[in-house]
mmCIF file of N, CA and C in Angstrom:
data_model
loop_
_atom_site.group_PDB
_atom_site.id
_atom_site.type_symbol
_atom_site.label_atom_id
_atom_site.label_comp_id
_atom_site.label_asym_id
_atom_site.label_seq_id
_atom_site.Cartn_x
_atom_site.Cartn_y
_atom_site.Cartn_z
ATOM 1 N N MET A 1 -2.735 24.953 23.392
ATOM 2 C CA MET A 1 -3.316 23.047 24.129
ATOM 3 C C MET A 1 -1.500 22.756 24.865
ATOM 4 N N ASN A 2 -2.168 21.982 26.217
ATOM 5 C CA ASN A 2 -1.652 21.287 27.003
ATOM 6 C C ASN A 2 -0.150 21.170 26.571
ATOM 7 N N GLY A 3 0.540 20.485 25.856
ATOM 8 C CA GLY A 3 1.224 19.466 25.148
ATOM 9 C C GLY A 3 1.258 18.407 24.924
ATOM 10 N N PHE A 4 -0.405 17.661 25.623
ATOM 11 C CA PHE A 4 -0.754 16.622 24.822
ATOM 12 C C PHE A 4 -1.552 16.809 23.896
ATOM 13 N N ILE A 5 -1.570 16.251 22.879
ATOM 14 C CA ILE A 5 -2.186 16.448 21.956
ATOM 15 C C ILE A 5 -2.547 14.917 21.556
ATOM 16 N N ARG A 6 -4.683 15.092 21.603
ATOM 17 C CA ARG A 6 -5.261 14.752 21.413
ATOM 18 C C ARG A 6 -5.409 13.957 20.152
ATOM 19 N N THR A 7 -5.350 13.036 19.335
ATOM 20 C CA THR A 7 -5.221 12.850 17.543
ATOM 21 C C THR A 7 -5.746 11.073 17.437
ATOM 22 N N ALA A 8 -6.543 11.442 16.080
ATOM 23 C CA ALA A 8 -7.391 11.124 15.125
ATOM 24 C C ALA A 8 -6.815 10.956 13.588
ATOM 25 N N SER A 9 -7.548 10.122 13.482
ATOM 26 C CA SER A 9 -7.874 9.778 11.614
ATOM 27 C C SER A 9 -8.810 8.983 11.443
ATOM 28 N N TYR A 10 -8.769 9.783 10.543
ATOM 29 C CA TYR A 10 -10.486 9.225 9.367
ATOM 30 C C TYR A 10 -10.150 8.691 7.964
ATOM 31 N N LEU A 11 -10.137 7.512 7.474
ATOM 32 C CA LEU A 11 -9.560 6.251 6.753
ATOM 33 C C LEU A 11 -10.945 6.373 5.531
ATOM 34 N N ARG A 12 -11.046 6.130 4.564
ATOM 35 C CA ARG A 12 -12.292 5.866 3.532
ATOM 36 C C ARG A 12 -11.981 4.881 2.364
ATOM 37 N N VAL A 13 -12.140 4.191 2.211
ATOM 38 C CA VAL A 13 -12.763 3.479 0.941
ATOM 39 C C VAL A 13 -13.487 2.919 0.305
ATOM 40 N N SER A 14 -14.563 3.726 -1.308
ATOM 41 C CA SER A 14 -15.787 3.399 -1.480
ATOM 42 C C SER A 14 -16.405 2.294 -1.829
ATOM 43 N N SER A 15 -14.828 1.361 -2.880
ATOM 44 C CA SER A 15 -15.221 0.464 -2.895
ATOM 45 C C SER A 15 -14.893 -1.085 -2.715
ATOM 46 N N GLN A 16 -15.559 -2.032 -3.312
ATOM 47 C CA GLN A 16 -15.387 -3.135 -2.900
ATOM 48 C C GLN A 16 -13.734 -3.688 -3.861
ATOM 49 N N ARG A 17 -13.469 -3.033 -4.736
ATOM 50 C CA ARG A 17 -12.094 -2.892 -5.740
ATOM 51 C C ARG A 17 -11.167 -2.649 -4.305
ATOM 52 N N GLN A 18 -11.338 -1.030 -3.866
ATOM 53 C CA GLN A 18 -10.006 -0.720 -2.768
ATOM 54 C C GLN A 18 -9.850 -1.145 -2.050
ATOM 55 N N ALA A 19 -11.188 -1.929 -1.517
ATOM 56 C CA ALA A 19 -11.188 -2.995 -0.323
ATOM 57 C C ALA A 19 -10.202 -4.145 -0.578
ATOM 58 N N ASP A 20 -10.008 -4.927 -1.430
ATOM 59 C CA ASP A 20 -9.554 -5.486 -1.897
ATOM 60 C C ASP A 20 -8.150 -5.558 -1.856
ATOM 61 N N GLU A 21 -7.711 -4.463 -2.064
ATOM 62 C CA GLU A 21 -7.232 -3.942 -2.317
ATOM 63 C C GLU A 21 -5.958 -3.166 -1.479
ATOM 64 N N HIS A 22 -7.026 -3.179 -0.166
ATOM 65 C CA HIS A 22 -6.269 -2.979 1.421
ATOM 66 C C HIS A 22 -5.307 -0.851 1.327
ATOM 67 N N THR A 23 -6.293 -0.417 0.530
ATOM 68 C CA THR A 23 -5.818 0.643 0.481
ATOM 69 C C THR A 23 -6.640 1.325 1.713
ATOM 70 N N ILE A 24 -7.007 0.842 2.548
ATOM 71 C CA ILE A 24 -7.067 1.013 3.927
ATOM 72 C C ILE A 24 -6.361 1.112 5.017
ATOM 73 N N GLU A 25 -5.785 -0.105 4.784
ATOM 74 C CA GLU A 25 -4.245 -0.308 5.565
ATOM 75 C C GLU A 25 -2.959 0.858 5.279
ATOM 76 N N SER A 26 -3.055 0.702 3.306
ATOM 77 C CA SER A 26 -1.871 1.457 3.280
ATOM 78 C C SER A 26 -2.000 3.335 3.369
ATOM 79 N N GLN A 27 -3.530 3.540 3.725
ATOM 80 C CA GLN A 27 -3.573 4.912 4.167
ATOM 81 C C GLN A 27 -3.273 5.409 6.435
ATOM 82 N N ARG A 28 -3.267 3.996 6.294
ATOM 83 C CA ARG A 28 -2.522 4.129 7.587
ATOM 84 C C ARG A 28 -1.849 3.889 8.208
ATOM 85 N N VAL A 29 -0.790 3.077 7.287
ATOM 86 C CA VAL A 29 0.780 3.137 6.651
ATOM 87 C C VAL A 29 1.291 4.533 7.155
ATOM 88 N N ASP A 30 0.458 5.406 6.403
ATOM 89 C CA ASP A 30 1.257 6.763 5.750
ATOM 90 C C ASP A 30 0.878 7.607 6.944
ATOM 91 N N VAL A 31 -0.667 7.856 7.526
ATOM 92 C CA VAL A 31 -0.553 8.123 8.650
ATOM 93 C C VAL A 31 -0.377 8.540 9.706
ATOM 94 N N CYS A 32 -0.306 6.710 9.700
ATOM 95 C CA CYS A 32 0.569 6.471 11.397
ATOM 96 C C CYS A 32 2.852 7.065 10.750
ATOM 97 N N SER A 33 2.450 6.921 9.951
ATOM 98 C CA SER A 33 3.847 7.434 9.500
ATOM 99 C C SER A 33 3.654 8.768 10.012
ATOM 100 N N ARG A 34 3.461 9.477 9.369
ATOM 101 C CA ARG A 34 2.784 11.349 9.398
ATOM 102 C C ARG A 34 2.942 11.404 10.770
ATOM 103 N N ALA A 35 1.747 10.495 11.394
ATOM 104 C CA ALA A 35 1.609 11.418 13.335
ATOM 105 C C ALA A 35 3.208 11.345 13.959
ATOM 106 N N SER A 36 4.124 9.841 13.533
ATOM 107 C CA SER A 36 5.639 9.164 14.065
ATOM 108 C C SER A 36 6.054 10.616 14.336
ATOM 109 N N ARG A 37 6.405 11.488 12.404
ATOM 110 C CA ARG A 37 7.091 12.691 11.982
ATOM 111 C C ARG A 37 6.871 13.415 13.263
ATOM 112 N N ASP A 38 5.456 13.467 13.624
ATOM 113 C CA ASP A 38 4.547 14.397 14.470
ATOM 114 C C ASP A 38 4.908 14.122 15.841
ATOM 115 N N ASN A 39 5.632 12.939 16.649
ATOM 116 C CA ASN A 39 5.454 13.120 17.759
ATOM 117 C C ASN A 39 4.187 12.631 18.065
ATOM 118 N N VAL A 40 3.729 11.760 17.475
ATOM 119 C CA VAL A 40 1.815 11.639 18.063
ATOM 120 C C VAL A 40 1.620 10.424 17.741
ATOM 121 N N SER A 41 0.888 9.701 18.394
ATOM 122 C CA SER A 41 0.364 8.006 18.571
ATOM 123 C C SER A 41 -1.185 8.717 17.861
ATOM 124 N N ILE A 42 -1.808 7.641 17.405
ATOM 125 C CA ILE A 42 -2.937 7.245 17.166
ATOM 126 C C ILE A 42 -3.475 6.242 18.037
ATOM 127 N N ASP A 43 -4.160 6.846 18.852
ATOM 128 C CA ASP A 43 -5.021 5.492 19.711
ATOM 129 C C ASP A 43 -6.021 4.348 18.035
ATOM 130 N N ALA A 44 -5.967 3.026 18.808
ATOM 131 C CA ALA A 44 -7.198 2.690 18.169
ATOM 132 C C ALA A 44 -8.650 3.207 18.097
ATOM 133 N N ALA A 45 -8.174 3.665 19.121
ATOM 134 C CA ALA A 45 -10.395 4.147 19.341
ATOM 135 C C ALA A 45 -10.648 5.187 18.361
ATOM 136 N N PHE A 46 -9.823 6.200 18.199
ATOM 137 C CA PHE A 46 -9.556 7.858 17.212
ATOM 138 C C PHE A 46 -9.101 6.971 15.800
ATOM 139 N N GLU A 47 -9.476 5.717 15.294
ATOM 140 C CA GLU A 47 -9.075 5.793 14.594
ATOM 141 C C GLU A 47 -10.509 5.368 13.172
ATOM 142 N N TYR A 48 -10.663 6.252 12.636
ATOM 143 C CA TYR A 48 -12.901 6.445 11.966
ATOM 144 C C TYR A 48 -12.651 6.057 10.730
ATOM 145 N N ILE A 49 -12.907 4.886 10.305
ATOM 146 C CA ILE A 49 -12.512 3.940 8.677
ATOM 147 C C ILE A 49 -14.582 3.953 8.435
ATOM 148 N N ASP A 50 -14.097 4.548 7.709
ATOM 149 C CA ASP A 50 -15.739 4.167 6.463
ATOM 150 C C ASP A 50 -14.911 2.883 5.293
ATOM 151 N N GLU A 51 -15.624 1.671 4.832
ATOM 152 C CA GLU A 51 -15.220 1.384 3.730
ATOM 153 C C GLU A 51 -16.197 0.635 3.520
ATOM 154 N N GLY A 52 -16.380 1.411 2.253
ATOM 155 C CA GLY A 52 -17.358 0.294 1.514
ATOM 156 C C GLY A 52 -18.092 1.945 1.679
ATOM 157 N N TYR A 53 -17.589 3.787 1.650
ATOM 158 C CA TYR A 53 -18.453 4.200 1.866
ATOM 159 C C TYR A 53 -18.290 5.573 0.362
ATOM 160 N N SER A 54 -18.918 6.059 -0.526
ATOM 161 C CA SER A 54 -18.808 6.883 -1.169
ATOM 162 C C SER A 54 -18.936 8.098 -0.411
ATOM 163 N N GLY A 55 -17.541 8.886 -0.743
ATOM 164 C CA GLY A 55 -17.125 10.114 -0.737
ATOM 165 C C GLY A 55 -18.488 11.439 -0.382
ATOM 166 N N SER A 56 -18.540 10.843 -1.686
ATOM 167 C CA SER A 56 -19.874 11.987 -2.099
ATOM 168 C C SER A 56 -21.481 11.892 -0.783
ATOM 169 N N GLN A 57 -21.518 11.273 -0.520
ATOM 170 C CA GLN A 57 -22.875 10.923 0.504
ATOM 171 C C GLN A 57 -22.100 12.051 2.112
ATOM 172 N N LEU A 58 -22.417 12.451 3.040
ATOM 173 C CA LEU A 58 -22.635 13.074 3.779
ATOM 174 C C LEU A 58 -22.521 12.312 5.254
ATOM 175 N N LEU A 59 -23.455 11.205 4.660
ATOM 176 C CA LEU A 59 -24.194 10.300 6.125
ATOM 177 C C LEU A 59 -23.183 9.113 6.560
ATOM 178 N N ARG A 60 -22.131 8.699 7.126
ATOM 179 C CA ARG A 60 -21.290 7.594 6.944
ATOM 180 C C ARG A 60 -20.952 7.746 8.476
ATOM 181 N N PRO A 61 -20.745 5.589 8.626
ATOM 182 C CA PRO A 61 -21.079 6.091 10.178
ATOM 183 C C PRO A 61 -19.797 6.353 11.026
ATOM 184 N N ALA A 62 -18.837 6.684 10.618
ATOM 185 C CA ALA A 62 -17.547 6.065 11.412
ATOM 186 C C ALA A 62 -17.622 8.106 11.128
ATOM 187 N N LEU A 63 -17.861 8.450 10.057
ATOM 188 C CA LEU A 63 -17.924 9.872 10.112
ATOM 189 C C LEU A 63 -18.123 10.856 10.777
ATOM 190 N N GLU A 64 -19.942 10.475 11.430
ATOM 191 C CA GLU A 64 -20.648 10.698 11.907
ATOM 192 C C GLU A 64 -20.137 10.791 13.572
ATOM 193 N N ARG A 65 -19.344 9.718 14.049
ATOM 194 C CA ARG A 65 -18.846 9.372 15.224
ATOM 195 C C ARG A 65 -17.932 10.296 14.996
ATOM 196 N N LEU A 66 -16.777 10.222 14.064
ATOM 197 C CA LEU A 66 -15.917 11.185 13.813
ATOM 198 C C LEU A 66 -16.237 13.030 14.849
ATOM 199 N N ARG A 67 -17.156 13.042 13.657
ATOM 200 C CA ARG A 67 -18.326 15.040 13.929
ATOM 201 C C ARG A 67 -18.938 14.682 15.799
ATOM 202 N N ASP A 68 -19.164 13.160 15.949
ATOM 203 C CA ASP A 68 -19.491 14.369 17.475
ATOM 204 C C ASP A 68 -18.163 14.202 18.008
ATOM 205 N N HIS A 69 -16.545 13.806 18.464
ATOM 206 C CA HIS A 69 -15.987 13.803 19.290
ATOM 207 C C HIS A 69 -15.727 14.458 18.755
ATOM 208 N N VAL A 70 -15.461 15.460 17.836
ATOM 209 C CA VAL A 70 -15.242 16.913 17.536
ATOM 210 C C VAL A 70 -15.989 18.037 18.210
ATOM 211 N N ALA A 71 -17.646 17.351 18.067
ATOM 212 C CA ALA A 71 -17.870 18.734 18.595
ATOM 213 C C ALA A 71 -17.736 18.120 20.342
ATOM 214 N N ALA A 72 -17.761 17.534 20.930
ATOM 215 C CA ALA A 72 -17.429 17.198 22.142
ATOM 216 C C ALA A 72 -15.745 17.664 22.617
ATOM 217 N N SER A 73 -14.785 18.483 21.957
ATOM 218 C CA SER A 73 -13.288 18.631 21.831
ATOM 219 C C SER A 73 -13.116 17.668 22.417
ATOM 220 N N MET A 74 -12.710 16.017 21.924
ATOM 221 C CA MET A 74 -12.105 15.370 22.613
ATOM 222 C C MET A 74 -11.062 15.091 21.213
ATOM 223 N N ILE A 75 -11.139 16.020 20.244
ATOM 224 C CA ILE A 75 -9.780 15.037 19.584
ATOM 225 C C ILE A 75 -9.104 16.966 18.342
ATOM 226 N N ASP A 76 -7.744 16.867 18.850
ATOM 227 C CA ASP A 76 -6.664 17.896 18.626
ATOM 228 C C ASP A 76 -6.966 18.560 17.051
ATOM 229 N N ARG A 77 -5.845 17.050 16.433
ATOM 230 C CA ARG A 77 -5.471 17.217 15.405
ATOM 231 C C ARG A 77 -6.040 15.623 14.871
ATOM 232 N N LEU A 78 -6.236 15.662 13.200
ATOM 233 C CA LEU A 78 -6.647 14.549 12.978
ATOM 234 C C LEU A 78 -6.344 14.893 11.637
ATOM 235 N N TYR A 79 -6.162 13.641 11.389
ATOM 236 C CA TYR A 79 -4.952 13.234 10.088
ATOM 237 C C TYR A 79 -5.893 12.476 8.741
ATOM 238 N N ILE A 80 -5.800 12.990 7.559
ATOM 239 C CA ILE A 80 -6.767 12.303 6.668
ATOM 240 C C ILE A 80 -5.273 12.522 5.300
ATOM 241 N N HIS A 81 -5.570 11.370 5.221
ATOM 242 C CA HIS A 81 -4.546 10.873 4.142
ATOM 243 C C HIS A 81 -4.971 12.245 2.973
ATOM 244 N N SER A 82 -6.178 12.498 1.980
ATOM 245 C CA SER A 82 -6.535 13.396 1.080
ATOM 246 C C SER A 82 -8.048 14.110 1.481
ATOM 247 N N PRO A 83 -7.998 15.561 0.664
ATOM 248 C CA PRO A 83 -9.693 15.973 0.630
ATOM 249 C C PRO A 83 -10.202 14.809 0.272
ATOM 250 N N ASP A 84 -10.279 14.148 -0.724
ATOM 251 C CA ASP A 84 -10.827 13.738 -1.553
ATOM 252 C C ASP A 84 -11.141 12.276 -0.231
ATOM 253 N N ARG A 85 -11.071 11.940 0.655
ATOM 254 C CA ARG A 85 -11.228 10.949 1.403
ATOM 255 C C ARG A 85 -12.330 11.420 2.503
ATOM 256 N N LEU A 86 -12.111 13.159 3.013
ATOM 257 C CA LEU A 86 -13.148 13.757 4.063
ATOM 258 C C LEU A 86 -14.245 13.501 2.984
ATOM 259 N N ALA A 87 -14.303 14.324 1.956
ATOM 260 C CA ALA A 87 -15.046 14.086 0.923
ATOM 261 C C ALA A 87 -15.283 14.760 -0.126
ATOM 262 N N ARG A 88 -16.128 14.352 -1.253
ATOM 263 C CA ARG A 88 -15.930 14.494 -2.841
ATOM 264 C C ARG A 88 -16.942 15.580 -3.449
ATOM 265 N N LYS A 89 -17.991 16.055 -2.857
ATOM 266 C CA LYS A 89 -18.225 16.733 -2.804
ATOM 267 C C LYS A 89 -17.855 18.896 -1.833
ATOM 268 N N PHE A 90 -17.763 19.795 -2.684
ATOM 269 C CA PHE A 90 -16.649 20.846 -2.289
ATOM 270 C C PHE A 90 -17.705 21.413 -0.809
ATOM 271 N N ALA A 91 -19.480 21.336 -0.913
ATOM 272 C CA ALA A 91 -20.151 21.367 0.513
ATOM 273 C C ALA A 91 -19.578 20.783 0.856
ATOM 274 N N HIS A 92 -19.453 19.695 0.937
ATOM 275 C CA HIS A 92 -19.591 18.832 1.938
ATOM 276 C C HIS A 92 -18.669 18.786 3.002
ATOM 277 N N GLN A 93 -17.160 18.975 1.723
ATOM 278 C CA GLN A 93 -15.715 19.865 2.829
ATOM 279 C C GLN A 93 -15.655 20.114 3.507
ATOM 280 N N ALA A 94 -16.198 22.269 2.921
ATOM 281 C CA ALA A 94 -16.229 23.058 3.629
ATOM 282 C C ALA A 94 -17.557 22.964 4.463
ATOM 283 N N ILE A 95 -18.705 21.985 5.316
ATOM 284 C CA ILE A 95 -19.208 22.348 6.246
ATOM 285 C C ILE A 95 -18.409 21.532 7.091
ATOM 286 N N LEU A 96 -17.749 20.140 6.527
ATOM 287 C CA LEU A 96 -16.776 19.487 7.755
ATOM 288 C C LEU A 96 -15.715 20.572 8.176
ATOM 289 N N LEU A 97 -14.672 20.958 6.977
ATOM 290 C CA LEU A 97 -13.114 21.403 7.767
ATOM 291 C C LEU A 97 -14.278 22.844 8.520
ATOM 292 N N GLU A 98 -15.233 23.105 8.742
ATOM 293 C CA GLU A 98 -15.233 24.196 8.907
ATOM 294 C C GLU A 98 -16.272 23.828 10.776
ATOM 295 N N GLU A 99 -16.426 22.793 10.775
ATOM 296 C CA GLU A 99 -16.856 22.314 11.110
ATOM 297 C C GLU A 99 -15.647 21.441 12.925
ATOM 298 N N MET A 100 -15.107 21.379 12.145
ATOM 299 C CA MET A 100 -13.378 21.003 12.747
ATOM 300 C C MET A 100 -12.570 22.239 13.470
ATOM 301 N N ASP A 101 -13.222 23.706 12.544
ATOM 302 C CA ASP A 101 -12.660 24.900 12.763
ATOM 303 C C ASP A 101 -13.171 25.260 13.872
ATOM 304 N N LYS A 102 -14.057 25.635 13.928
ATOM 305 C CA LYS A 102 -14.951 25.361 15.362
ATOM 306 C C LYS A 102 -13.843 24.854 16.333
ATOM 307 N N HIS A 103 -13.724 23.732 16.257
ATOM 308 C CA HIS A 103 -13.937 23.277 17.477
ATOM 309 C C HIS A 103 -12.546 22.539 17.969
ATOM 310 N N ASP A 104 -11.852 24.009 17.590
ATOM 311 C CA ASP A 104 -10.292 24.041 16.943
ATOM 312 C C ASP A 104 -9.871 22.949 16.870
ATOM 313 N N CYS A 105 -10.029 21.771 16.217
ATOM 314 C CA CYS A 105 -9.200 20.479 15.601
ATOM 315 C C CYS A 105 -9.209 20.758 14.262
ATOM 316 N N GLU A 106 -7.723 20.448 14.717
ATOM 317 C CA GLU A 106 -6.355 21.098 13.183
ATOM 318 C C GLU A 106 -6.784 19.434 12.813
ATOM 319 N N VAL A 107 -6.797 19.922 11.264
ATOM 320 C CA VAL A 107 -7.017 19.389 10.305
ATOM 321 C C VAL A 107 -5.274 19.044 9.394
ATOM 322 N N VAL A 108 -5.007 17.500 9.408
ATOM 323 C CA VAL A 108 -3.623 17.009 8.388
ATOM 324 C C VAL A 108 -3.988 16.507 7.257
ATOM 325 N N PHE A 109 -3.403 17.436 6.194
ATOM 326 C CA PHE A 109 -3.838 16.164 4.226
ATOM 327 C C PHE A 109 -2.964 15.637 4.800
ATOM 328 N N LEU A 110 -1.873 14.690 4.307
ATOM 329 C CA LEU A 110 -1.139 13.864 3.944
ATOM 330 C C LEU A 110 0.021 14.582 2.912
ATOM 331 N N ASN A 111 -1.231 15.152 1.864
ATOM 332 C CA ASN A 111 -0.899 15.548 0.269
ATOM 333 C C ASN A 111 -0.920 16.512 0.450
ATOM 334 N N GLN A 112 -0.134 17.095 1.537
ATOM 335 C CA GLN A 112 -0.904 18.779 1.284
ATOM 336 C C GLN A 112 0.907 18.713 2.720
ATOM 337 N N ASP A 113 1.953 17.812 2.626
ATOM 338 C CA ASP A 113 3.107 17.561 3.409
ATOM 339 C C ASP A 113 3.889 18.820 2.765
ATOM 340 N N GLY A 114 4.077 19.800 3.566
ATOM 341 C CA GLY A 114 5.348 21.151 4.394
ATOM 342 C C GLY A 114 5.024 22.254 3.406
ATOM 343 N N LEU A 115 3.331 22.297 3.045
ATOM 344 C CA LEU A 115 2.706 23.672 2.289
ATOM 345 C C LEU A 115 2.803 24.118 3.379
ATOM 346 N N PRO A 116 2.624 25.914 3.457
ATOM 347 C CA PRO A 116 1.974 26.416 4.547
ATOM 348 C C PRO A 116 0.853 26.840 4.752
ATOM 349 N N ASP A 117 0.350 26.834 6.114
ATOM 350 C CA ASP A 117 -0.717 27.328 6.871
ATOM 351 C C ASP A 117 -1.284 29.053 5.931
ATOM 352 N N SER A 118 -2.335 28.753 4.772
ATOM 353 C CA SER A 118 -1.743 29.734 3.850
ATOM 354 C C SER A 118 -3.063 30.118 3.536
ATOM 355 N N PRO A 119 -3.402 31.199 2.921
ATOM 356 C CA PRO A 119 -4.740 31.341 2.230
ATOM 357 C C PRO A 119 -4.720 30.420 1.364
ATOM 358 N N GLU A 120 -3.251 30.037 0.237
ATOM 359 C CA GLU A 120 -2.948 29.602 -0.727
ATOM 360 C C GLU A 120 -3.556 28.226 -0.949
ATOM 361 N N THR A 121 -3.071 27.806 0.526
ATOM 362 C CA THR A 121 -2.836 26.370 0.772
ATOM 363 C C THR A 121 -4.717 26.137 0.771
ATOM 364 N N LYS A 122 -4.960 26.832 1.214
ATOM 365 C CA LYS A 122 -6.897 26.526 1.797
ATOM 366 C C LYS A 122 -7.021 26.497 0.635
ATOM 367 N N MET A 123 -6.959 27.369 -0.501
ATOM 368 C CA MET A 123 -7.064 27.477 -1.504
ATOM 369 C C MET A 123 -7.750 26.296 -2.158
ATOM 370 N N LEU A 124 -6.573 25.274 -2.069
ATOM 371 C CA LEU A 124 -5.399 24.734 -3.241
ATOM 372 C C LEU A 124 -6.921 22.694 -2.658
ATOM 373 N N ILE A 125 -7.008 23.380 -0.937
ATOM 374 C CA ILE A 125 -7.701 22.247 -0.721
ATOM 375 C C ILE A 125 -9.322 22.722 -1.148
ATOM 376 N N GLN A 126 -9.482 23.266 -1.961
ATOM 377 C CA GLN A 126 -10.685 23.769 -1.926
ATOM 378 C C GLN A 126 -11.050 22.824 -3.536
ATOM 379 N N MET A 127 -10.090 23.500 -4.022
ATOM 380 C CA MET A 127 -9.703 23.242 -5.799
ATOM 381 C C MET A 127 -9.949 22.031 -5.259
ATOM 382 N N GLN A 128 -9.602 21.385 -4.839
ATOM 383 C CA GLN A 128 -9.157 19.672 -4.647
ATOM 384 C C GLN A 128 -10.143 19.055 -4.210
ATOM 385 N N GLY A 129 -11.188 19.689 -3.880
ATOM 386 C CA GLY A 129 -12.549 19.231 -3.048
ATOM 387 C C GLY A 129 -13.479 19.767 -4.040
ATOM 388 N N MET A 130 -13.763 20.524 -4.996
ATOM 389 C CA MET A 130 -14.280 20.051 -6.436
ATOM 390 C C MET A 130 -14.205 19.480 -7.760
ATOM 391 N N PHE A 131 -13.134 19.243 -7.567
ATOM 392 C CA PHE A 131 -12.663 18.471 -8.761
ATOM 393 C C PHE A 131 -12.534 16.816 -7.710
ATOM 394 N N ALA A 132 -12.977 16.622 -7.112
ATOM 395 C CA ALA A 132 -12.463 15.650 -6.353
ATOM 396 C C ALA A 132 -14.669 14.764 -6.684
#
């Protein structure tokens, strides 16, 4: 990379109760805090928010836009609160993470903070996807 990292975030809640409890905002605060610690910022145009969409469905409006932008190499790093915010089905999670990797988009799960980039960490993420 050339020193400038194009960053994005993906935020999702699936129920009206979660939306009412402002969990999108709490995810946003956590993601922005982590991005700030990494000395990057997330432009509002690169915040992908699916409010009221189940993580068990692969077709979600913001996720579709995100996938298009990743495929167009517009994003270098993607911040997500946890694997279950990305997908609740292991197969979907695997497809999405493979797409991100194919287009050199680093995925940062906040709940994996401090864990090394290793086969063991990848397996932990996969296990979380299976249990979600």
